[in-house]
Coordinates of C-alpha atoms and ligand atoms in Angstrom, one line a residue:
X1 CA 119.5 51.9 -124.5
X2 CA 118.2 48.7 -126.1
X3 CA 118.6 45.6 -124.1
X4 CA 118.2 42.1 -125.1
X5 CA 115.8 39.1 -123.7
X6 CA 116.8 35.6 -125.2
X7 CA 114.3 33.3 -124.8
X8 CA 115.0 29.7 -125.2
X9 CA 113.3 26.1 -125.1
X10 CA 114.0 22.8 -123.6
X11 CA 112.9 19.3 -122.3
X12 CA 110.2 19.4 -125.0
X13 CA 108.5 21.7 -127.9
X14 CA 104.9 23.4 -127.6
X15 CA 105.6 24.4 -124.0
X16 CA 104.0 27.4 -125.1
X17 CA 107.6 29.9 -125.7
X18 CA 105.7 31.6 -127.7
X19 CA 102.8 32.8 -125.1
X20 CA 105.6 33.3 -122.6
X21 CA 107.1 35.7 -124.3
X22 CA 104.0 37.6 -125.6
X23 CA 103.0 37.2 -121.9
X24 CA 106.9 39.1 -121.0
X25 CA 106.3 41.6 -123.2
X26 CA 103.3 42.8 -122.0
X27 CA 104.1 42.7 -118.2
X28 CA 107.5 45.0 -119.1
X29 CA 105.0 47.2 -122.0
X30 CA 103.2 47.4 -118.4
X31 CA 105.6 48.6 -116.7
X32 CA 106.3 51.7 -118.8
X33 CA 108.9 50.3 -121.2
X34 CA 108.8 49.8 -125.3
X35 CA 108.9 46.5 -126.4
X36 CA 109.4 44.8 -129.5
X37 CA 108.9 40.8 -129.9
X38 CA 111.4 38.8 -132.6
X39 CA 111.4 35.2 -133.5
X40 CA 113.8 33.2 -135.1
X41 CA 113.0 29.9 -136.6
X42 CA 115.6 27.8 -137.2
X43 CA 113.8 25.9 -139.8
X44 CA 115.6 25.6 -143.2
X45 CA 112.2 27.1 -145.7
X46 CA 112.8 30.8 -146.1
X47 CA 109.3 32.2 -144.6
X48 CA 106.5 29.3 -143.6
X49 CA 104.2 30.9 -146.5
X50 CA 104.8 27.5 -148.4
X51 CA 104.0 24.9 -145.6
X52 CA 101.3 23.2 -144.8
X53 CA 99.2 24.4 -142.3
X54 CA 99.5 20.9 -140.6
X55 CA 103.2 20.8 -140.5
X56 CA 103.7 24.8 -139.1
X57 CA 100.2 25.8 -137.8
X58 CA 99.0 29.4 -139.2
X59 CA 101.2 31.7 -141.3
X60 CA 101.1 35.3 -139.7
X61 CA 100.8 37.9 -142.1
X62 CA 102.0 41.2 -141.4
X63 CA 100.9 45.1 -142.3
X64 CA 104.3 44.9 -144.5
X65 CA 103.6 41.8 -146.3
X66 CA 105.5 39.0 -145.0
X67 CA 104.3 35.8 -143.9
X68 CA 105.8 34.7 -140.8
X69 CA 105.3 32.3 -137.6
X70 CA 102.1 32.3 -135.7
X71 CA 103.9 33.3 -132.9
X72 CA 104.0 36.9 -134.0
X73 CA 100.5 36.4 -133.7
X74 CA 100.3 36.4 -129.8
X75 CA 103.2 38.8 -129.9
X76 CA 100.5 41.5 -131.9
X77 CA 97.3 40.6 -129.8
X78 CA 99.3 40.7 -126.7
X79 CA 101.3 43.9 -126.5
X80 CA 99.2 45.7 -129.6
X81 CA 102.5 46.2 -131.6
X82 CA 102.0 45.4 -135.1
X83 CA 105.1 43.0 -135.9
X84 CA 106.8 43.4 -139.2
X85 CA 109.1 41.7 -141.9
X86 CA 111.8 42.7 -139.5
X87 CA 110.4 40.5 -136.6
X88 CA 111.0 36.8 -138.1
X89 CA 113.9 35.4 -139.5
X90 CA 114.5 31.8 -140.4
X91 CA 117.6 29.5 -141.7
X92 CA 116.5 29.4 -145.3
X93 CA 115.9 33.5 -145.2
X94 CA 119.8 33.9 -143.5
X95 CA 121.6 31.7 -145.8
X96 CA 120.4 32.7 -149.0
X97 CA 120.8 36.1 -147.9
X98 CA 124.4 35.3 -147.1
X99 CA 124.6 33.1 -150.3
X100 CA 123.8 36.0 -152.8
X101 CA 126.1 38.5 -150.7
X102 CA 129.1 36.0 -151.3
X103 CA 127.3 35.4 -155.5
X104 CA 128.0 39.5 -155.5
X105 CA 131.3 39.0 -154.2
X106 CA 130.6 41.0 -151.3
X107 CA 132.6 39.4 -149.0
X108 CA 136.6 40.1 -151.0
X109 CA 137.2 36.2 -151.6
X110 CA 136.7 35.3 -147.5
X111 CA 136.2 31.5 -147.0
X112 CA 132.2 31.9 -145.3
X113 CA 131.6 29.9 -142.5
X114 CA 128.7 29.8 -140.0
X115 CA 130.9 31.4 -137.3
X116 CA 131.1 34.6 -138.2
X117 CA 129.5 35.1 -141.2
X118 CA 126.0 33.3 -140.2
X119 CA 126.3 34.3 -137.0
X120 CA 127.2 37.6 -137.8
X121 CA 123.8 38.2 -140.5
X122 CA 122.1 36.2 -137.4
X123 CA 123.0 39.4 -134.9
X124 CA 122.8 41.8 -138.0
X125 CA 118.9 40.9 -138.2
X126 CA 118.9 40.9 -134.0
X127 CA 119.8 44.7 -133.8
X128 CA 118.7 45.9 -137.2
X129 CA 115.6 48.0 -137.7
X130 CA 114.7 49.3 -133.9
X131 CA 113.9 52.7 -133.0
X132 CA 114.0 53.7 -129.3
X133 CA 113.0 50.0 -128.0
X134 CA 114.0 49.6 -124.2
X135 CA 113.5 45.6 -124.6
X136 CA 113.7 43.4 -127.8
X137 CA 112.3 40.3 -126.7
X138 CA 114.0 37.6 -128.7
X139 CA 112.5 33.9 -128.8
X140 CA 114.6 31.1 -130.7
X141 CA 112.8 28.5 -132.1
X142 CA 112.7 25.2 -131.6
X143 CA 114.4 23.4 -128.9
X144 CA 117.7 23.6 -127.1
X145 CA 119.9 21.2 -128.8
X146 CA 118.2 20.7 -131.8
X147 CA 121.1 21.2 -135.0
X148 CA 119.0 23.5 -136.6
X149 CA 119.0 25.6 -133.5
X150 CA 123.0 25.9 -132.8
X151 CA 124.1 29.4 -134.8
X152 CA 121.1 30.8 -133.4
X153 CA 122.2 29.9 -129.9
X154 CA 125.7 31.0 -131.1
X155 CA 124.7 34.2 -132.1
X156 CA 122.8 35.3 -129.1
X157 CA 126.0 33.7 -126.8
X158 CA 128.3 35.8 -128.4
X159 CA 125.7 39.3 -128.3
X160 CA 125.9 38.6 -124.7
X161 CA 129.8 38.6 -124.3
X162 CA 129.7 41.7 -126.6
X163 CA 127.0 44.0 -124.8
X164 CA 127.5 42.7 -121.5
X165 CA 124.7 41.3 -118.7
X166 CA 123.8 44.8 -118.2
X167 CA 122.0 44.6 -121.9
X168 CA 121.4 41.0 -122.3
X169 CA 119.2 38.2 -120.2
X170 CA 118.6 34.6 -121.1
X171 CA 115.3 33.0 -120.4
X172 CA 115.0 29.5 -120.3
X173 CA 111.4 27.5 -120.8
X174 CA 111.3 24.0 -119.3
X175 CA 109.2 21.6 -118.1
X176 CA 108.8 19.9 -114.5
X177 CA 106.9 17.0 -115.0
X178 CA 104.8 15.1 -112.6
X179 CA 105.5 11.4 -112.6
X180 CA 102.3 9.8 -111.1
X181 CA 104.2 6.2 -110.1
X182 CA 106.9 8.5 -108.0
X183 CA 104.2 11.1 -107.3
X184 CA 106.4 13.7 -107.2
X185 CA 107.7 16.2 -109.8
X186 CA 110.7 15.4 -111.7
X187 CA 113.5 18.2 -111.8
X188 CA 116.3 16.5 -113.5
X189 CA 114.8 17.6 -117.1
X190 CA 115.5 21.0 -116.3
X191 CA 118.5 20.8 -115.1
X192 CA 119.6 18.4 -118.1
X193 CA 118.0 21.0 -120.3
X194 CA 120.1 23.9 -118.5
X195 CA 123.7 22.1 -118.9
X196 CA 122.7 21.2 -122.6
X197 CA 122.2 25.6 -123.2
X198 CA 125.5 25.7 -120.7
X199 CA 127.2 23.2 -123.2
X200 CA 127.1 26.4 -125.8
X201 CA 128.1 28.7 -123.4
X202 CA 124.8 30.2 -122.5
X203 CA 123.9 30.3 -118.8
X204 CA 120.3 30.9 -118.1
X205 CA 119.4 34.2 -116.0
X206 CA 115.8 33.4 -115.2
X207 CA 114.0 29.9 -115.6
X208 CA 110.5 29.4 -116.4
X209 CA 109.2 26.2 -115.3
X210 CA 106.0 24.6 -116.8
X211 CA 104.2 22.4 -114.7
X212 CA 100.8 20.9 -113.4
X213 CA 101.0 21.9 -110.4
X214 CA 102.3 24.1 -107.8
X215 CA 106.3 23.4 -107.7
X216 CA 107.4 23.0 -104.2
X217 CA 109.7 25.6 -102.7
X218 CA 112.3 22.7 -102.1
X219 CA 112.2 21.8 -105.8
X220 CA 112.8 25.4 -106.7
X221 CA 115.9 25.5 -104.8
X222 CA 117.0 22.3 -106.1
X223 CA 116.6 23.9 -109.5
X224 CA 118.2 26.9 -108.0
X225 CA 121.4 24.7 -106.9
X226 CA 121.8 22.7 -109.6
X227 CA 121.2 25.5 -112.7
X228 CA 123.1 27.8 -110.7
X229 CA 120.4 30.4 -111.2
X230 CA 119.3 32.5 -108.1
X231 CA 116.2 31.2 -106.2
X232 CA 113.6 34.0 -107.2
X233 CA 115.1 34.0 -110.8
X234 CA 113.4 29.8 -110.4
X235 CA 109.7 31.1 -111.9
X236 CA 106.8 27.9 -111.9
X237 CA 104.5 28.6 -114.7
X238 CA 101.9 26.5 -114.1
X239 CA 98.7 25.6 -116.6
X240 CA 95.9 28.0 -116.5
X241 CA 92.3 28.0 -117.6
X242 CA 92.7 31.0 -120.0
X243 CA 95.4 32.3 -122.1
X244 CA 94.6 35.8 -120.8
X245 CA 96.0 34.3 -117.0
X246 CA 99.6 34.3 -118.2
X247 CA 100.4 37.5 -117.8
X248 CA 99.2 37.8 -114.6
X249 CA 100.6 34.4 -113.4
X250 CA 103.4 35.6 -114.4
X251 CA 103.1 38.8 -112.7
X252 CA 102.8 36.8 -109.6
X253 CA 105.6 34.6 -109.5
X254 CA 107.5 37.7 -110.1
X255 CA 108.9 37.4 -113.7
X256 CA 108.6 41.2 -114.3
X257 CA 110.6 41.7 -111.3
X258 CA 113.4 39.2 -111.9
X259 CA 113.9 41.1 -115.4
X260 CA 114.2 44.3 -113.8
X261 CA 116.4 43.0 -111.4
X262 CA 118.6 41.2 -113.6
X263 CA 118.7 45.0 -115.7
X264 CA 119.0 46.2 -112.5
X265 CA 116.6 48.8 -113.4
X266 CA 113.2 50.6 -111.4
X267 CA 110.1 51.0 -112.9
X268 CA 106.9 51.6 -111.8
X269 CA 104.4 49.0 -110.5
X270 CA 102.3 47.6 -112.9
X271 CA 98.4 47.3 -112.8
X272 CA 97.2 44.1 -114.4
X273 CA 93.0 45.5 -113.9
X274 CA 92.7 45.5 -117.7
X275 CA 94.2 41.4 -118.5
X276 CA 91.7 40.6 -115.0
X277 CA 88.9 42.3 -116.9
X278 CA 89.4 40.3 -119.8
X279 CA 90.0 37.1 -117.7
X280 CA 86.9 37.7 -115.9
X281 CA 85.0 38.2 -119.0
X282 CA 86.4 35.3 -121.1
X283 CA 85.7 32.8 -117.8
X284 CA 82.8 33.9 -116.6
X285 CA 80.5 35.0 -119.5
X286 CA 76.7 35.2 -119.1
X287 CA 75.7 33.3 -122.1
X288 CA 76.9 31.1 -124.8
X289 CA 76.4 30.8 -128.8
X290 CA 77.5 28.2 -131.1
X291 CA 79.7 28.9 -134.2
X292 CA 80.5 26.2 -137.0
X293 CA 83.7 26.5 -138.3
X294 CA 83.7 24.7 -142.2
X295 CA 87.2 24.5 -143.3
X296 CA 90.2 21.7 -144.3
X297 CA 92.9 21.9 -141.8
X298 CA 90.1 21.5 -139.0
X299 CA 92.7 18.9 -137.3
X300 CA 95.1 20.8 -135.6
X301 CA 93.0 23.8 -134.3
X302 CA 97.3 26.0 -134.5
X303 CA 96.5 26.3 -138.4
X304 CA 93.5 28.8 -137.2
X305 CA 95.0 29.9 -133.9
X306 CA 94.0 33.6 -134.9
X307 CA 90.5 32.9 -136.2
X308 CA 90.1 30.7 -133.0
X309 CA 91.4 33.8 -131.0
X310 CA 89.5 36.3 -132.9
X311 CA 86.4 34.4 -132.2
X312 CA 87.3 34.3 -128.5
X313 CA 87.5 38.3 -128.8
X314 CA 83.8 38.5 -130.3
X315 CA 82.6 36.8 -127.2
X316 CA 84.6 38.8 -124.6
X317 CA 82.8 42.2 -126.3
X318 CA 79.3 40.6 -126.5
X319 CA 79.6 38.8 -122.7
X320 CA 79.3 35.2 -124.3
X321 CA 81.2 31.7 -124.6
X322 CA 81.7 31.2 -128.0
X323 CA 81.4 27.1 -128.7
X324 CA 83.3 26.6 -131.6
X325 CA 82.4 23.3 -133.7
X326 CA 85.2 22.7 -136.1
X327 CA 84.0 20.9 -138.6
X328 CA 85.6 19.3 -142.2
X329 CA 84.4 20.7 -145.4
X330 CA 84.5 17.3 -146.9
X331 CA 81.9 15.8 -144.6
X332 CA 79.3 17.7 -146.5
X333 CA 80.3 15.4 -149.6
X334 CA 79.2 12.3 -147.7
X335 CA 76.5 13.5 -145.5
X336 CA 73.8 15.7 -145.5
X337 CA 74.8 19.9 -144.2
X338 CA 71.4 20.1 -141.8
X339 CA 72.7 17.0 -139.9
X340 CA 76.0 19.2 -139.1
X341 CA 74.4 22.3 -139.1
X342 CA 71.1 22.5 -137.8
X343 CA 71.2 24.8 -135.0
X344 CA 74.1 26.3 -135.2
X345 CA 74.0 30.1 -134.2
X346 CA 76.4 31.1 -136.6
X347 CA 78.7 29.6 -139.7
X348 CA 82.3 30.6 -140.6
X349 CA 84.2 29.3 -143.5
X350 CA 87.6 30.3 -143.2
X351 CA 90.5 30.5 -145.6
X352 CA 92.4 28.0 -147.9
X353 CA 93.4 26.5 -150.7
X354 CA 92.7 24.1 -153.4
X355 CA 89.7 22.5 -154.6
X356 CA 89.5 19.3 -151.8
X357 CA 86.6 20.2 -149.7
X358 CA 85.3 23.1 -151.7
X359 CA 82.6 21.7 -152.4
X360 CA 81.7 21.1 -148.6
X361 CA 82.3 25.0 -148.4
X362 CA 79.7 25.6 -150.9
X363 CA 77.0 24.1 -149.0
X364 CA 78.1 25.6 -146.2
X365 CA 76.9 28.7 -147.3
X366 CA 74.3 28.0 -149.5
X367 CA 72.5 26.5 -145.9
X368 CA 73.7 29.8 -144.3
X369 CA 72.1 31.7 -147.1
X370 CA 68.3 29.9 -147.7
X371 CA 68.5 29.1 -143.7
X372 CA 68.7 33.1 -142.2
X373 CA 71.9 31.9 -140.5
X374 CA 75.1 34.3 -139.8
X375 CA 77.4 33.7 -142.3
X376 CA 81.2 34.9 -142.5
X377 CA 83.3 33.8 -145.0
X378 CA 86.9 35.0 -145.0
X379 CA 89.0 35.0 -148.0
X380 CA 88.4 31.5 -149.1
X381 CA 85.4 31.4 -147.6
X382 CA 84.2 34.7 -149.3
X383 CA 85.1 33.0 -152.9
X384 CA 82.9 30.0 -152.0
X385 CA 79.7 32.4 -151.2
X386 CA 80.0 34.3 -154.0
X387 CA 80.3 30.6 -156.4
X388 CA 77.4 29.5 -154.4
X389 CA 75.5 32.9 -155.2
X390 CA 76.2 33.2 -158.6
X391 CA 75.3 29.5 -159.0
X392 CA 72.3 29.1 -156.9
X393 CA 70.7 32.7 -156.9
X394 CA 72.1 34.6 -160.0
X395 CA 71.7 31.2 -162.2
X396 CA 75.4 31.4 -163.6
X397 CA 75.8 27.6 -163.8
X398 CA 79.0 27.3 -164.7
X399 CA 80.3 29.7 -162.1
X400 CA 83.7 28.7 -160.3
X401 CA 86.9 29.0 -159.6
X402 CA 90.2 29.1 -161.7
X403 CA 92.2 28.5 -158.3
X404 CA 90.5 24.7 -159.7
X405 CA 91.1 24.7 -163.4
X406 CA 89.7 26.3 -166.4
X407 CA 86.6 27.1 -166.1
X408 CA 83.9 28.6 -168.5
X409 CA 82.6 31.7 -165.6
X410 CA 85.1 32.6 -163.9
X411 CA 83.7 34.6 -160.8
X412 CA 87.0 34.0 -158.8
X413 CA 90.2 34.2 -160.8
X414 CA 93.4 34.8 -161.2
X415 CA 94.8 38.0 -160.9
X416 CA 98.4 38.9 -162.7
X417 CA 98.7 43.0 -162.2
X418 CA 96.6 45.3 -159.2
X419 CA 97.7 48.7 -157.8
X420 CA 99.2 48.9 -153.8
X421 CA 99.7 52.8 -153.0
X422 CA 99.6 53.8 -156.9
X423 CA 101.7 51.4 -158.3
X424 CA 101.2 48.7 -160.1
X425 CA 102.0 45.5 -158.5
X426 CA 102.6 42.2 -161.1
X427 CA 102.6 38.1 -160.5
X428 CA 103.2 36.0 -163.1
X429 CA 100.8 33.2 -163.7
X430 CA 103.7 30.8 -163.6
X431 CA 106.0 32.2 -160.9
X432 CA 107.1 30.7 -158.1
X433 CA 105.1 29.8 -155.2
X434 CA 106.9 31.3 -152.1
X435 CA 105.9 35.2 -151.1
X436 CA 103.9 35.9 -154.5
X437 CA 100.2 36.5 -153.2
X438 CA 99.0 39.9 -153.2
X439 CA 100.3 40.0 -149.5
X440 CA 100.0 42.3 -146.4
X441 CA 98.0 45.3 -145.4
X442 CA 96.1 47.5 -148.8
X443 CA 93.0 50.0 -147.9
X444 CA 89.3 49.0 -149.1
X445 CA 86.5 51.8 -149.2
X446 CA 83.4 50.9 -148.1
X447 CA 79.7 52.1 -149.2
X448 CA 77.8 53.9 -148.1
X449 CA 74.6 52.2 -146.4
X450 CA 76.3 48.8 -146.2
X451 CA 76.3 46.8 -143.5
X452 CA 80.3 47.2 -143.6
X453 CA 80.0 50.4 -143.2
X454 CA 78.2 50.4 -140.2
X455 CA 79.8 48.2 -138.4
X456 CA 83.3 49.9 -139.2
X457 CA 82.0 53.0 -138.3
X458 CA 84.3 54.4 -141.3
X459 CA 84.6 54.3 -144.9
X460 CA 88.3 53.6 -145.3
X461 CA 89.4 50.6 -143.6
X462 CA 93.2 48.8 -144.0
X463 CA 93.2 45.1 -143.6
X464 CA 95.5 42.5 -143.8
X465 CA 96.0 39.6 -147.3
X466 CA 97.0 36.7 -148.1
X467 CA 95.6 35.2 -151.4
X468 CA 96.6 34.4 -155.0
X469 CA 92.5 34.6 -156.5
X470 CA 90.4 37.3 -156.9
X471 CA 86.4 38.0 -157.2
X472 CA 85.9 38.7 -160.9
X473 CA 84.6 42.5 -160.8
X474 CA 82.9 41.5 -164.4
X475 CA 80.2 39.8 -162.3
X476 CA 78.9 42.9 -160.7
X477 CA 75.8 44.4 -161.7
X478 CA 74.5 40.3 -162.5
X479 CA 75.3 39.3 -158.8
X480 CA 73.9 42.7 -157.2
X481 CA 70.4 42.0 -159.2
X482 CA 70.6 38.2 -157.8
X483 CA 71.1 40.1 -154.5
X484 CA 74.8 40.6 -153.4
X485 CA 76.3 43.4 -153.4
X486 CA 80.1 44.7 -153.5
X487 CA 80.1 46.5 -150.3
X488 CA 84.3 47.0 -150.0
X489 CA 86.5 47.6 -153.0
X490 CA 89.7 48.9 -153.6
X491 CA 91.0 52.2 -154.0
X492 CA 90.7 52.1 -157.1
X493 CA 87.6 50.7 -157.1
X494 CA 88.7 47.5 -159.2
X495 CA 89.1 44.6 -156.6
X496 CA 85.9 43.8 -154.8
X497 CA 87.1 43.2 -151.1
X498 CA 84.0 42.8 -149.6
X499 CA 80.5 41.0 -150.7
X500 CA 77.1 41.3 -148.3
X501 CA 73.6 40.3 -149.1
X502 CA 71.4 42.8 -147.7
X503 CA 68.7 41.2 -147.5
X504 CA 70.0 38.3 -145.1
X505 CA 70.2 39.1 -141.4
X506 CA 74.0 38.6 -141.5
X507 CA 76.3 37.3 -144.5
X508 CA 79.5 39.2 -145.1
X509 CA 82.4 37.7 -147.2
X510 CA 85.6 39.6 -146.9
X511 CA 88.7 38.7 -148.9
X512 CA 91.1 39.5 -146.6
X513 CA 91.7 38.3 -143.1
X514 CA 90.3 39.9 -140.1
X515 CA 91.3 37.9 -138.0
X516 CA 94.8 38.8 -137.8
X517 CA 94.4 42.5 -136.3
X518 CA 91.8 41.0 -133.7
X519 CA 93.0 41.8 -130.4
X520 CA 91.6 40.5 -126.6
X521 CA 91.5 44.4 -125.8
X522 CA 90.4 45.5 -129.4
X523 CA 88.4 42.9 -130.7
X524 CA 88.0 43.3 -134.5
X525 CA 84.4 44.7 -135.2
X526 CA 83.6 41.8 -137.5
X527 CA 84.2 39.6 -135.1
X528 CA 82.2 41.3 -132.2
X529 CA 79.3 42.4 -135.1
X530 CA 78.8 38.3 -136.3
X531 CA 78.8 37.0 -132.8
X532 CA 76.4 39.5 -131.9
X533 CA 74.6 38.2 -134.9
X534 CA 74.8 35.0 -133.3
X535 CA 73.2 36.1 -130.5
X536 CA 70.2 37.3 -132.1
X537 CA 69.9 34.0 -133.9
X538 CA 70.3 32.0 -131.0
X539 CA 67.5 34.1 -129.4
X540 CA 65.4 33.4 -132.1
X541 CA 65.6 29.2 -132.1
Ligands
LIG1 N1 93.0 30.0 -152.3 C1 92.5 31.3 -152.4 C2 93.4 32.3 -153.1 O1 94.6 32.0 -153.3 C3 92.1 31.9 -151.0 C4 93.3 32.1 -150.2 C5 93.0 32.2 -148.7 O2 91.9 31.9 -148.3 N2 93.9 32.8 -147.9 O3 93.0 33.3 -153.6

């Protein structure tokens, strides 16, 4: 039996839903149970593949190809469940669903109205696509009593009148802030934030309180008394040092408990030694290297949250703080690379789009490449170092880019058809932006006596896209005499996935993203092979 945990938001946004529920997830995967983590944005685009990075943070690409909330993110490197299509929804994605249903006359001449028919696609997508789940773990986005948010919060109100308490819990997030001139914490947020869910019908089961510091028992029961929630059920989360703490925080103010409770279900303790490991290591690590990050969006660090993550990972499996230095490619058109770069253990251009701050990129890895510095260019960043190689080493001077125009050698360019599984795939060049890059998981061989190779340990590998471009395969044999190889293709062995130069003590270029199947107890071997890289260069300056 599938049961339901709604997990809501008030007081204020970016009190970190997301984290808690990853955080849930794993405590009740911990416990013995399957989980499966949703979201459901409330934003009005149909998938956040055409926003700016700087408006929605990183977009989340999934094995099946869609590109979804970052959130999914922690969901995956949490619990180790690979999320799907099926796990994000938005407003734009529901309606015009609903709207080409009602265009095919689907619904016999009915009058649609967001109550039932959006509410009723809304708990369609909910319960559609599970197996033998014990817990779908449901977080709405946003926050309680936003507009956007109100058919979402409709929909789960009425899933729990129709399945019962015995299947369905509410979680509420909120936030108990600490008012210096009162020096005290302030409760009446919550309990504003509690009434406002109430006002939809929706009482909250269990309440997770953010804070600053340790919530007095007093103000618990206060919270208790006034939310009409149980004592217990009144959970402080408090900040940690390390993301990895949740869970067990968690774990200690009893979350997992309350749930069970609330399900009125046993289940066997849970033994948190594996997230205390990884705490331990990620706190208390026995060295330290520095990695510069080259890239656009280097102001809001939530447009790389996985790259920052995955980074994180490579220092937990070498024993290391990795220093990240996030740095904007378009520095390097003012000023000088060494003055940024110059002792730096290792150098990561990451991926994007568009020609502002390519430029930036390119030097980037051309001081990577003459200076014997790690080097890992992902997607983007893998386009740039193979520009800068056929520029600078196979003397291709008009090497670039279409992604920027015509351009008389086109070493990256566009690419209209490609083959996924044996079929053939097509774009066209003048289709529409939203969900047409050559998307989601496709297999790459690697060869044999490449560094790739090695450090997979395989020769088949599966990894994860997200790009419109491609490496032009016509440049082959003239950049392997230069000195860069073509160490991943595709099955078919027409899309080069992967580009090395051997004869460099560590520059890889991949064209997918790595990063996104990184997790804290699986780091990705990239990852843990170019901060050990690091390593060795550090030891060396
Ligand atoms: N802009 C490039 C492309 O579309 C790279 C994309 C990326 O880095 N994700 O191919």
């Amino acid at each position: 039996m599938t049961r339901f945990i709604f997990i809501t938001g008030g007081v204020v946004s970016s009190l970190g839903k997301g984290l808690a529920s990853a955080a849930l997830g794993a405590l009740l995967q911990g416990r013995g149970f399957k989980v499966r983590l949703r979201k459901l944005d409330p934003y009005i685009n149909v998938d956040p593949g055409t926003m700016s990075p700087y408006q929605h943070g990183e977009v989340y690409v999934t094995d099946d190809g869609a590109e979804t909330d970052l959130d999914l993110g922690h969901y995956e490197r949490f619990t180790g469940v690979a999320s799907r299509q099926s796990d994000n929804i938005t407003t734009g994605r529901i309606y015009s669903d609903v709207i080409a249903r009602e265009r095919r006359g689907d619904y016999l001449g009915a009058t649609i109205q967001v109550i039932p028919h959006i509410t009723d696609a809304i708990k369609a997508f909910i319960t559609s696509d599970l197996e033998d789940e014990d817990f779908v773990l449901c977080e709405i986005g946003g926050t309680v009593g936003d507009i956007e948010g109100l058919p979402f919060l409709e929909a789960i109100r009425q899933m729990g009148n129709e399945l019962g308490r015995e299947r369905v819990m509410y979680l509420h997030l909120t936030l108990v802030p600490y008012i210096p001139s009162a020096g005290e914490l302030k409760t009446k947020p919550t309990q504003h934030s509690v009434k406002e869910l109430l006002s939809v019908g929706i009482q909250a089961d269990v309440l997770l309180c953010r804070a600053d510091r340790e919530i007095p028992d007093a103000d618990r029961r206060k919270i208790a008394l006034f939310c009409n929630v149980r004592h217990e059920a009144v959970i402080p989360a408090l900040d940690v040092d390390s993301i990895y703490q949740v869970p067990i925080s968690y774990h200690e103010e009893g979350l997992d408990d309350q749930v069970c409770r609330h399900f009125n279900i046993d289940a066997p303790a849970l033994d948190l030694s594996g997230w205390r490991d990884i705490v331990h290591r990620a706190t208390k690590p026995e060295g330290e290297v520095s990695i510069a990050i080259v890239g656009k969006y280097t102001g809001l660090l939530d447009a790389y949250k996985s790259l920052a993550e995955a980074l994180a990972h490579g220092g937990i499996a070498n024993n290391v703080r990795v220093n990240t230095n996030w740095i904007d490619a378009e520095i390097f058109e003012r000023e000088d690379t060494v003055q940024h770069l110059d002792g730096v253990n290792g150098i990561l251009v990451p991926g994007g789009f568009g020609e502002r701050g390519a430029a930036g990129k390119l030097a980037a890895a051309r001081f990577a490449r003459e200076r014997d510095v790690p080097y890992f260019g992902i997607c983007f960043g893998m386009q740039m170092a193979v520009v800068e190689a056929a520029r600078n080493m196979a003397g291709i001077e008009g090497a670039g880019s279409t992604e920027f125009g015509p351009c008389d050698e086109p070493v990256i360019g566009l690419m209209t058809e490609w083959i996924r599984d044996g079929t053939v795939e097509t774009r066209a060049r003048d289709g529409d932006l939203g969900g047409t890059m050559r998307l989601g998981a496709y297999g790459c061989v690697l060869s044999p006596n490449s560094r790739v190779r090695q450090i997979y340990g395989t020769d088949r590998i599966s990894e994860r896209h997200r790009h419109r471009y491609e490496v032009n395969n016509t440049y082959e044999a003239r950049l392997a005499k230069a000195g860069m190889i073509f160490s991943g293709k595709s099955p078919d062995g027409v899309l080069p996935e992967i580009v090395e130069l051997p004869d460099h003590p560590w520059f890889i270029g991949v064209q997918f993203h790595p990063e996104l199947k990184s997790r804290p107890f699986e780091p990705h071997p990239l990852f843990t092979s170019f901060i050990g890289a690091a390593i060795d260069q550090a030891r060396l300056v």
